[in-house]
Amino acid sequence: MTPVLLLPAALAALAALALPLLIHLARRTEQRPTDFAALRWLRERPRPRHRPRLDEWPLLIARLALLALLALWLARPAVFGAADDTPVVALAPGVDPTRFAAGGVRALWLAPGFPSVSDAPAASGPIPSLIRQLDAELPAGVRLRIVVPTILQGADAERPRLTRAVDWQIVPGIMPAAPPARTSAPVIAVRGASRYIAAAAAAWGTRDIASADVALRSDTRAVAWIAAGPLPERIRAVLDGGGTVLTGATTPIEQDTTVAVWRDTLGMPLVESIAVPRGRLLRFTRPLTPAAMPELLDPDFPRRLRALFTPDAPAPVRVAAADYAPSAGAAAYSQPAADLRPWLALVIAALFLIERLLATRARRAVAP
């Protein structure tokens, strides 16, 4: 373990140690007048002599120590290398924890917060991210064993690459799977569209095709708005509700950040996505005429157009544990220092109580 001061400049507060010394040096003991015979017959008058005197030594030491500890607390003392080096066994959900209750190891769940196996995890999370997080939080010399069932859920596209070699143990079982997300396209309302957009909507089976002045249903979540002028309030309300709006190339848009979501055969954008606070705003980049956009005559145009409103299908997350064993070789993470200020605060509080007891006791001299 290596003790350090994260803010050593705060030790300048040690100059305050002069205050208790000055207070105790300036202290005047209690004086009482005493009757004495006349001194006028004395030939020489004695000169009083003063010399520094420090009284109340226990109180002085307590005050000096209290100020020194306060300065040390401001300097943020910490220690590196104080982390627990007990080997860790991490269990994925779906593994029987009673089989791994061996002593000499710290057993925990691969779940948010890494709870102990003696407690049921409050929530589940992506296994790859949790493995990487656990590897980053453990000191470099700690041995790590990960116990997983035969089939993993929640895997991403890349095998975890860790800073250490882990013992990847596979046991019979399967992780509980989350219910599949629905990816069906929403019902699309078409307003003021060109005949090509209207024909594509009719090919989808959409019946909500009308002119620009026709109101929208209250549950509308997707709109193809191909009309002149800025977006009206009722269309902006669809965006504010998290919906999707597709506009023509002439619709004025305030934002400048765009991403191409549909390109032609030459790689030029046909439809771009525009950043908005909520929802999805899409816009054609060309006039909806065959001369400017030959894709309008493509038999695949209705399907490509409807795909703009369809949520992306979730990536596969189910994988065999034998094919997902982590590899070693990632750069090591710097471990944070253990903060000693909470423990130092307890010592300061105890010393303050001692100082108050010494300063307020009944049988002491006049207080400095």
CSV table of C-alpha atoms in Angstrom, one decimal:
chain,number,residue,atom,x,y,z
A,1,MET,CA,0.0,0.0,0.0
A,2,THR,CA,1.2,3.5,-0.9
A,3,PRO,CA,-0.1,6.5,1.0
A,4,VAL,CA,-0.4,9.7,-0.9
A,5,LEU,CA,-1.8,13.2,-0.6
A,6,LEU,CA,-4.1,14.2,-3.5
A,7,LEU,CA,-4.0,17.9,-2.6
A,8,PRO,CA,-0.6,18.5,-0.8
A,9,ALA,CA,-0.9,22.3,-1.2
A,10,ALA,CA,-3.6,22.2,1.6
A,11,LEU,CA,-0.8,21.5,4.1
A,12,ALA,CA,-0.2,25.2,4.1
A,13,ALA,CA,-3.1,25.2,6.7
A,14,LEU,CA,-0.5,23.9,9.2
A,15,ALA,CA,0.4,27.5,9.7
A,16,ALA,CA,-2.7,27.7,11.9
A,17,LEU,CA,-0.8,25.7,14.6
A,18,ALA,CA,0.6,29.0,15.7
A,19,LEU,CA,-2.8,30.1,17.0
A,20,PRO,CA,-3.0,27.8,20.1
A,21,LEU,CA,0.6,28.6,21.0
A,22,LEU,CA,0.0,32.3,20.9
A,23,ILE,CA,-3.2,31.9,22.9
A,24,HIS,CA,-1.5,29.9,25.6
A,25,LEU,CA,1.5,32.2,25.7
A,26,ALA,CA,-0.7,35.3,26.1
A,27,ARG,CA,-2.7,33.6,28.9
A,28,ARG,CA,-2.8,35.5,32.1
A,29,THR,CA,-3.2,33.5,35.3
A,30,GLU,CA,-5.7,34.8,37.8
A,31,GLN,CA,-4.3,37.5,40.1
A,32,ARG,CA,-5.6,38.4,43.6
A,33,PRO,CA,-4.7,41.5,45.6
A,34,THR,CA,-2.9,40.9,48.9
A,35,ASP,CA,-2.4,43.4,51.7
A,36,PHE,CA,1.3,44.1,52.4
A,37,ALA,CA,3.2,46.5,54.6
A,38,ALA,CA,4.3,49.9,53.2
A,39,LEU,CA,7.2,49.7,50.7
A,40,ARG,CA,8.3,53.4,50.8
A,41,TRP,CA,11.2,52.7,53.1
A,42,LEU,CA,12.7,50.2,50.7
A,43,ARG,CA,15.7,51.6,48.9
A,44,GLU,CA,15.5,49.6,45.6
A,45,ARG,CA,12.4,48.6,43.7
A,46,PRO,CA,12.5,45.1,42.3
A,47,ARG,CA,11.8,44.8,38.6
A,48,PRO,CA,9.3,42.2,37.7
A,49,ARG,CA,10.6,39.6,35.3
A,50,HIS,CA,8.5,37.8,32.7
A,51,ARG,CA,9.3,34.7,30.9
A,52,PRO,CA,7.1,32.6,28.5
A,53,ARG,CA,5.0,30.1,30.2
A,54,LEU,CA,2.8,27.4,28.7
A,55,ASP,CA,0.0,26.1,30.9
A,56,GLU,CA,-2.6,23.4,30.3
A,57,TRP,CA,-0.3,21.1,28.4
A,58,PRO,CA,-2.9,18.4,27.6
A,59,LEU,CA,-5.3,21.0,26.2
A,60,LEU,CA,-2.5,22.6,24.1
A,61,ILE,CA,-1.5,19.2,22.7
A,62,ALA,CA,-5.2,18.4,21.9
A,63,ARG,CA,-5.6,21.7,20.0
A,64,LEU,CA,-2.4,21.3,18.1
A,65,ALA,CA,-3.3,17.8,17.1
A,66,LEU,CA,-6.8,18.9,16.1
A,67,LEU,CA,-5.5,21.6,13.7
A,68,ALA,CA,-2.9,19.3,12.3
A,69,LEU,CA,-5.5,16.6,11.5
A,70,LEU,CA,-7.8,19.2,9.9
A,71,ALA,CA,-5.0,20.3,7.6
A,72,LEU,CA,-4.3,16.7,6.7
A,73,TRP,CA,-8.0,16.2,6.0
A,74,LEU,CA,-7.9,19.1,3.5
A,75,ALA,CA,-4.9,17.6,1.8
A,76,ARG,CA,-7.1,14.6,0.9
A,77,PRO,CA,-5.1,11.6,2.1
A,78,ALA,CA,-5.5,8.4,0.2
A,79,VAL,CA,-3.8,5.1,-0.2
A,80,PHE,CA,-3.1,3.0,-3.4
A,81,GLY,CA,-3.1,-0.7,-3.3
A,82,ALA,CA,-5.6,-1.1,-0.5
A,83,ALA,CA,-8.2,-3.0,-2.5
A,84,ASP,CA,-9.4,-6.5,-1.6
A,85,ASP,CA,-7.3,-9.1,-3.4
A,86,THR,CA,-9.6,-12.0,-2.7
A,87,PRO,CA,-10.3,-14.1,-5.8
A,88,VAL,CA,-13.7,-13.4,-7.4
A,89,VAL,CA,-16.2,-15.8,-8.8
A,90,ALA,CA,-18.9,-14.1,-10.9
A,91,LEU,CA,-22.1,-16.0,-11.7
A,92,ALA,CA,-24.3,-15.2,-14.6
A,93,PRO,CA,-28.1,-15.4,-14.1
A,94,GLY,CA,-29.3,-18.9,-14.6
A,95,VAL,CA,-26.5,-20.5,-12.7
A,96,ASP,CA,-27.3,-22.3,-9.4
A,97,PRO,CA,-25.4,-20.3,-6.7
A,98,THR,CA,-25.4,-23.1,-4.2
A,99,ARG,CA,-22.8,-25.0,-6.2
A,100,PHE,CA,-20.2,-22.2,-5.8
A,101,ALA,CA,-20.4,-21.4,-2.1
A,102,ALA,CA,-16.8,-22.3,-1.5
A,103,GLY,CA,-14.7,-20.4,1.0
A,104,GLY,CA,-11.8,-18.2,0.3
A,105,VAL,CA,-13.5,-16.5,-2.7
A,106,ARG,CA,-15.9,-13.6,-3.1
A,107,ALA,CA,-18.9,-14.8,-5.1
A,108,LEU,CA,-21.1,-12.3,-6.8
A,109,TRP,CA,-23.8,-12.0,-9.5
A,110,LEU,CA,-23.1,-10.6,-13.0
A,111,ALA,CA,-25.8,-8.0,-12.4
A,112,PRO,CA,-25.9,-4.2,-11.9
A,113,GLY,CA,-24.1,-3.4,-8.7
A,114,PHE,CA,-22.6,-6.9,-8.5
A,115,PRO,CA,-24.6,-8.1,-5.5
A,116,SER,CA,-23.4,-11.0,-3.5
A,117,VAL,CA,-24.8,-14.4,-4.4
A,118,SER,CA,-26.5,-14.5,-1.1
A,119,ASP,CA,-28.8,-11.8,-2.4
A,120,ALA,CA,-31.1,-12.0,-5.4
A,121,PRO,CA,-30.1,-9.5,-8.1
A,122,ALA,CA,-32.6,-6.7,-8.3
A,123,ALA,CA,-32.2,-6.3,-12.1
A,124,SER,CA,-30.5,-7.8,-15.0
A,125,GLY,CA,-28.1,-6.2,-17.5
A,126,PRO,CA,-26.1,-6.9,-20.6
A,127,ILE,CA,-23.6,-9.6,-19.7
A,128,PRO,CA,-20.7,-8.3,-21.9
A,129,SER,CA,-20.8,-4.8,-20.4
A,130,LEU,CA,-21.0,-6.2,-16.9
A,131,ILE,CA,-18.0,-8.5,-17.6
A,132,ARG,CA,-15.9,-5.5,-18.9
A,133,GLN,CA,-17.0,-3.3,-15.9
A,134,LEU,CA,-16.1,-6.0,-13.4
A,135,ASP,CA,-12.7,-6.5,-15.0
A,136,ALA,CA,-12.1,-2.7,-14.9
A,137,GLU,CA,-13.0,-2.4,-11.2
A,138,LEU,CA,-10.9,-5.3,-9.9
A,139,PRO,CA,-7.2,-4.8,-9.1
A,140,ALA,CA,-4.8,-6.3,-11.6
A,141,GLY,CA,-3.6,-9.2,-9.4
A,142,VAL,CA,-7.1,-10.5,-8.5
A,143,ARG,CA,-8.0,-13.9,-10.0
A,144,LEU,CA,-11.4,-13.9,-11.8
A,145,ARG,CA,-13.6,-16.9,-12.5
A,146,ILE,CA,-16.8,-16.4,-14.5
A,147,VAL,CA,-19.4,-19.1,-14.4
A,148,VAL,CA,-22.0,-19.0,-17.2
A,149,PRO,CA,-24.7,-21.3,-18.5
A,150,THR,CA,-24.4,-23.1,-21.9
A,151,ILE,CA,-26.5,-20.4,-23.7
A,152,LEU,CA,-26.0,-16.7,-23.0
A,153,GLN,CA,-28.5,-13.9,-23.6
A,154,GLY,CA,-27.7,-10.3,-24.1
A,155,ALA,CA,-24.4,-10.8,-26.0
A,156,ASP,CA,-23.1,-8.1,-28.3
A,157,ALA,CA,-21.2,-8.3,-31.6
A,158,GLU,CA,-17.7,-8.5,-30.0
A,159,ARG,CA,-16.3,-11.0,-27.6
A,160,PRO,CA,-15.1,-9.3,-24.4
A,161,ARG,CA,-11.4,-8.4,-24.3
A,162,LEU,CA,-10.2,-8.1,-20.8
A,163,THR,CA,-7.1,-7.0,-18.9
A,164,ARG,CA,-6.5,-10.5,-17.4
A,165,ALA,CA,-6.9,-14.1,-18.3
A,166,VAL,CA,-10.2,-15.4,-16.7
A,167,ASP,CA,-11.3,-18.9,-15.8
A,168,TRP,CA,-14.4,-19.2,-18.1
A,169,GLN,CA,-16.5,-22.1,-16.7
A,170,ILE,CA,-19.5,-23.3,-18.5
A,171,VAL,CA,-22.3,-25.2,-16.7
A,172,PRO,CA,-25.5,-26.7,-18.0
A,173,GLY,CA,-28.4,-24.2,-18.3
A,174,ILE,CA,-29.6,-21.2,-20.2
A,175,MET,CA,-30.1,-17.6,-19.2
A,176,PRO,CA,-33.7,-16.3,-19.0
A,177,ALA,CA,-34.5,-14.5,-22.2
A,178,ALA,CA,-36.3,-11.1,-22.3
A,179,PRO,CA,-39.5,-11.0,-24.2
A,180,PRO,CA,-38.9,-10.2,-27.9
A,181,ALA,CA,-39.4,-6.6,-28.8
A,182,ARG,CA,-42.1,-5.7,-31.3
A,183,THR,CA,-40.8,-4.3,-34.6
A,184,SER,CA,-44.0,-3.9,-36.6
A,185,ALA,CA,-44.3,-0.7,-38.6
A,186,PRO,CA,-46.8,1.9,-37.3
A,187,VAL,CA,-49.9,3.0,-39.1
A,188,ILE,CA,-48.8,5.8,-41.4
A,189,ALA,CA,-50.9,8.8,-42.2
A,190,VAL,CA,-50.3,10.4,-45.6
A,191,ARG,CA,-51.1,14.1,-46.0
A,192,GLY,CA,-50.7,16.3,-49.1
A,193,ALA,CA,-48.5,13.7,-50.8
A,194,SER,CA,-47.5,13.4,-54.5
A,195,ARG,CA,-49.1,10.7,-56.5
A,196,TYR,CA,-46.0,8.6,-56.1
A,197,ILE,CA,-46.2,8.7,-52.3
A,198,ALA,CA,-49.9,8.1,-52.4
A,199,ALA,CA,-49.4,5.1,-54.7
A,200,ALA,CA,-46.8,3.6,-52.4
A,201,ALA,CA,-49.1,4.1,-49.4
A,202,ALA,CA,-51.9,2.4,-51.3
A,203,ALA,CA,-49.5,-0.5,-51.9
A,204,TRP,CA,-49.0,-0.8,-48.2
A,205,GLY,CA,-52.7,-1.0,-47.6
A,206,THR,CA,-52.8,2.5,-46.0
A,207,ARG,CA,-56.3,4.0,-46.0
A,208,ASP,CA,-55.4,7.2,-44.2
A,209,ILE,CA,-54.5,9.2,-47.4
A,210,ALA,CA,-55.9,12.7,-47.6
A,211,SER,CA,-55.1,16.3,-48.4
A,212,ALA,CA,-53.0,18.5,-46.2
A,213,ASP,CA,-55.9,20.2,-44.5
A,214,VAL,CA,-57.4,17.0,-43.1
A,215,ALA,CA,-56.9,16.5,-39.4
A,216,LEU,CA,-54.9,13.6,-38.0
A,217,ARG,CA,-56.1,10.9,-35.6
A,218,SER,CA,-55.1,11.4,-32.0
A,219,ASP,CA,-53.0,8.2,-32.0
A,220,THR,CA,-51.1,8.9,-35.1
A,221,ARG,CA,-47.4,8.1,-34.7
A,222,ALA,CA,-46.1,8.3,-38.3
A,223,VAL,CA,-46.9,10.9,-41.0
A,224,ALA,CA,-45.7,11.4,-44.6
A,225,TRP,CA,-46.2,15.2,-45.0
A,226,ILE,CA,-45.4,16.3,-48.5
A,227,ALA,CA,-46.8,19.8,-48.6
A,228,ALA,CA,-45.5,23.3,-49.2
A,229,GLY,CA,-44.5,25.6,-46.3
A,230,PRO,CA,-43.3,24.9,-42.8
A,231,LEU,CA,-44.5,22.1,-40.6
A,232,PRO,CA,-47.8,22.9,-39.0
A,233,GLU,CA,-48.4,22.5,-35.3
A,234,ARG,CA,-50.3,19.3,-35.6
A,235,ILE,CA,-47.4,17.7,-37.4
A,236,ARG,CA,-44.9,19.0,-34.9
A,237,ALA,CA,-47.1,17.5,-32.2
A,238,VAL,CA,-46.4,14.0,-33.7
A,239,LEU,CA,-42.6,14.7,-33.4
A,240,ASP,CA,-43.0,15.9,-29.8
A,241,GLY,CA,-44.8,12.7,-29.0
A,242,GLY,CA,-41.9,10.6,-30.2
A,243,GLY,CA,-43.3,9.8,-33.7
A,244,THR,CA,-41.8,9.9,-37.2
A,245,VAL,CA,-42.5,12.5,-39.8
A,246,LEU,CA,-41.3,12.4,-43.5
A,247,THR,CA,-41.3,15.7,-45.4
A,248,GLY,CA,-40.5,16.9,-48.9
A,249,ALA,CA,-37.3,18.6,-50.0
A,250,THR,CA,-38.9,22.1,-49.9
A,251,THR,CA,-40.0,21.9,-46.3
A,252,PRO,CA,-37.9,24.5,-44.4
A,253,ILE,CA,-36.0,22.8,-41.5
A,254,GLU,CA,-34.2,24.8,-38.8
A,255,GLN,CA,-31.6,22.2,-37.8
A,256,ASP,CA,-28.5,21.5,-39.8
A,257,THR,CA,-27.3,18.2,-38.5
A,258,THR,CA,-28.3,15.5,-40.9
A,259,VAL,CA,-27.6,11.8,-41.5
A,260,ALA,CA,-28.3,10.0,-44.8
A,261,VAL,CA,-30.7,7.0,-44.3
A,262,TRP,CA,-31.3,6.2,-47.9
A,263,ARG,CA,-28.9,6.6,-50.8
A,264,ASP,CA,-29.1,6.0,-54.5
A,265,THR,CA,-26.9,3.7,-56.5
A,266,LEU,CA,-24.2,6.4,-56.7
A,267,GLY,CA,-24.1,6.8,-53.0
A,268,MET,CA,-25.9,10.2,-53.0
A,269,PRO,CA,-28.5,10.7,-50.2
A,270,LEU,CA,-32.2,10.4,-51.1
A,271,VAL,CA,-33.6,10.7,-47.6
A,272,GLU,CA,-31.8,12.3,-44.6
A,273,SER,CA,-32.5,12.2,-40.9
A,274,ILE,CA,-32.5,15.5,-39.1
A,275,ALA,CA,-31.7,15.8,-35.5
A,276,VAL,CA,-34.7,16.9,-33.4
A,277,PRO,CA,-35.2,16.8,-29.6
A,278,ARG,CA,-37.8,14.1,-29.8
A,279,GLY,CA,-39.0,11.7,-32.5
A,280,ARG,CA,-37.6,11.2,-36.0
A,281,LEU,CA,-37.7,13.8,-38.7
A,282,LEU,CA,-36.9,12.6,-42.2
A,283,ARG,CA,-36.7,14.7,-45.4
A,284,PHE,CA,-36.3,13.9,-49.1
A,285,THR,CA,-33.3,15.7,-50.6
A,286,ARG,CA,-34.8,16.0,-54.1
A,287,PRO,CA,-38.1,16.9,-55.8
A,288,LEU,CA,-40.5,13.9,-56.1
A,289,THR,CA,-40.3,13.7,-59.9
A,290,PRO,CA,-38.9,10.9,-62.0
A,291,ALA,CA,-36.4,13.3,-63.6
A,292,ALA,CA,-34.8,14.2,-60.3
A,293,MET,CA,-35.4,10.9,-58.5
A,294,PRO,CA,-35.7,7.9,-60.8
A,295,GLU,CA,-36.1,5.6,-57.8
A,296,LEU,CA,-39.8,6.7,-57.8
A,297,LEU,CA,-40.4,4.3,-60.7
A,298,ASP,CA,-38.5,1.4,-59.1
A,299,PRO,CA,-40.8,-1.5,-58.2
A,300,ASP,CA,-39.0,-1.7,-54.8
A,301,PHE,CA,-39.8,1.9,-54.0
A,302,PRO,CA,-42.9,1.2,-51.7
A,303,ARG,CA,-40.9,-1.3,-49.7
A,304,ARG,CA,-37.9,1.0,-49.3
A,305,LEU,CA,-40.1,3.9,-48.4
A,306,ARG,CA,-42.1,2.0,-45.7
A,307,ALA,CA,-38.8,0.8,-44.2
A,308,LEU,CA,-38.0,4.4,-43.2
A,309,PHE,CA,-40.9,4.1,-40.7
A,310,THR,CA,-40.1,0.6,-39.5
A,311,PRO,CA,-38.0,0.3,-36.4
A,312,ASP,CA,-34.8,-1.5,-36.8
A,313,ALA,CA,-34.9,-5.2,-35.8
A,314,PRO,CA,-32.9,-5.9,-32.6
A,315,ALA,CA,-29.5,-7.5,-33.1
A,316,PRO,CA,-29.2,-11.2,-32.2
A,317,VAL,CA,-28.2,-11.5,-28.5
A,318,ARG,CA,-28.3,-15.3,-28.1
A,319,VAL,CA,-24.9,-17.0,-28.3
A,320,ALA,CA,-23.3,-20.3,-27.1
A,321,ALA,CA,-21.1,-19.6,-24.1
A,322,ALA,CA,-18.3,-21.8,-25.6
A,323,ASP,CA,-18.0,-19.3,-28.5
A,324,TYR,CA,-18.0,-16.2,-26.3
A,325,ALA,CA,-15.1,-16.8,-23.9
A,326,PRO,CA,-13.3,-13.5,-23.2
A,327,SER,CA,-9.8,-13.0,-24.4
A,328,ALA,CA,-6.9,-11.2,-22.6
A,329,GLY,CA,-4.7,-8.4,-23.7
A,330,ALA,CA,-6.7,-5.2,-23.1
A,331,ALA,CA,-4.9,-2.2,-21.6
A,332,ALA,CA,-4.9,-2.2,-17.8
A,333,TYR,CA,-7.1,0.3,-16.0
A,334,SER,CA,-5.7,2.6,-13.3
A,335,GLN,CA,-7.3,1.8,-10.0
A,336,PRO,CA,-8.6,4.7,-7.9
A,337,ALA,CA,-7.0,5.4,-4.6
A,338,ALA,CA,-8.9,4.5,-1.4
A,339,ASP,CA,-10.1,7.8,0.3
A,340,LEU,CA,-9.0,8.0,3.9
A,341,ARG,CA,-11.0,11.2,4.8
A,342,PRO,CA,-14.0,9.4,6.2
A,343,TRP,CA,-11.8,7.6,8.7
A,344,LEU,CA,-9.9,10.7,9.4
A,345,ALA,CA,-13.1,12.6,10.0
A,346,LEU,CA,-14.0,10.1,12.8
A,347,VAL,CA,-10.6,10.7,14.5
A,348,ILE,CA,-11.1,14.5,14.2
A,349,ALA,CA,-14.6,14.3,15.8
A,350,ALA,CA,-13.3,12.2,18.7
A,351,LEU,CA,-10.3,14.6,19.2
A,352,PHE,CA,-12.7,17.5,19.2
A,353,LEU,CA,-14.8,16.0,22.0
A,354,ILE,CA,-11.6,15.4,24.0
A,355,GLU,CA,-10.6,19.0,23.5
A,356,ARG,CA,-14.0,20.3,24.6
A,357,LEU,CA,-13.9,18.1,27.8
A,358,LEU,CA,-10.4,19.5,28.6
A,359,ALA,CA,-11.5,23.1,27.9
A,360,THR,CA,-14.7,23.0,29.9
A,361,ARG,CA,-13.8,20.8,32.9
A,362,ALA,CA,-14.7,22.4,36.3
A,363,ARG,CA,-11.3,22.2,38.0
A,364,ARG,CA,-9.1,24.1,35.5
A,365,ALA,CA,-7.5,27.5,35.6
A,366,VAL,CA,-8.9,30.5,33.7
A,367,ALA,CA,-9.5,29.5,30.1
A,368,PRO,CA,-7.0,30.7,27.5
